[in-house]
Amino acid sequence: VFGLPTIAAMPVKSVCDHRVGDL
């Protein structure tokens, strides 16, 4: 149950990290 949100959040965190890196 907890594994699915974690896997789903990983791409979101990756995108956020890239956005922060660009800024």
Coordinates of C-alpha atoms in Angstrom, one line a residue:
V1 CA 0.0 0.0 0.0
F2 CA 2.8 2.4 1.0
G3 CA 4.9 1.3 -1.9
L4 CA 2.6 2.7 -4.6
P5 CA 2.6 6.3 -3.4
T6 CA 6.4 6.2 -3.0
I7 CA 6.9 5.0 -6.6
A8 CA 4.4 7.5 -7.8
A9 CA 6.1 10.3 -5.9
M10 CA 9.6 9.5 -7.2
P11 CA 9.0 11.0 -10.7
V12 CA 7.4 14.1 -9.2
K13 CA 10.4 14.6 -6.9
S14 CA 12.7 14.1 -9.8
V15 CA 10.9 16.8 -11.8
C16 CA 11.0 19.1 -8.8
D17 CA 14.7 18.5 -8.4
H18 CA 15.3 19.4 -12.1
R19 CA 13.2 22.5 -11.8
V20 CA 15.1 23.7 -8.7
G21 CA 18.3 22.9 -10.5
D22 CA 17.3 25.1 -13.4
L23 CA 16.4 28.0 -11.1

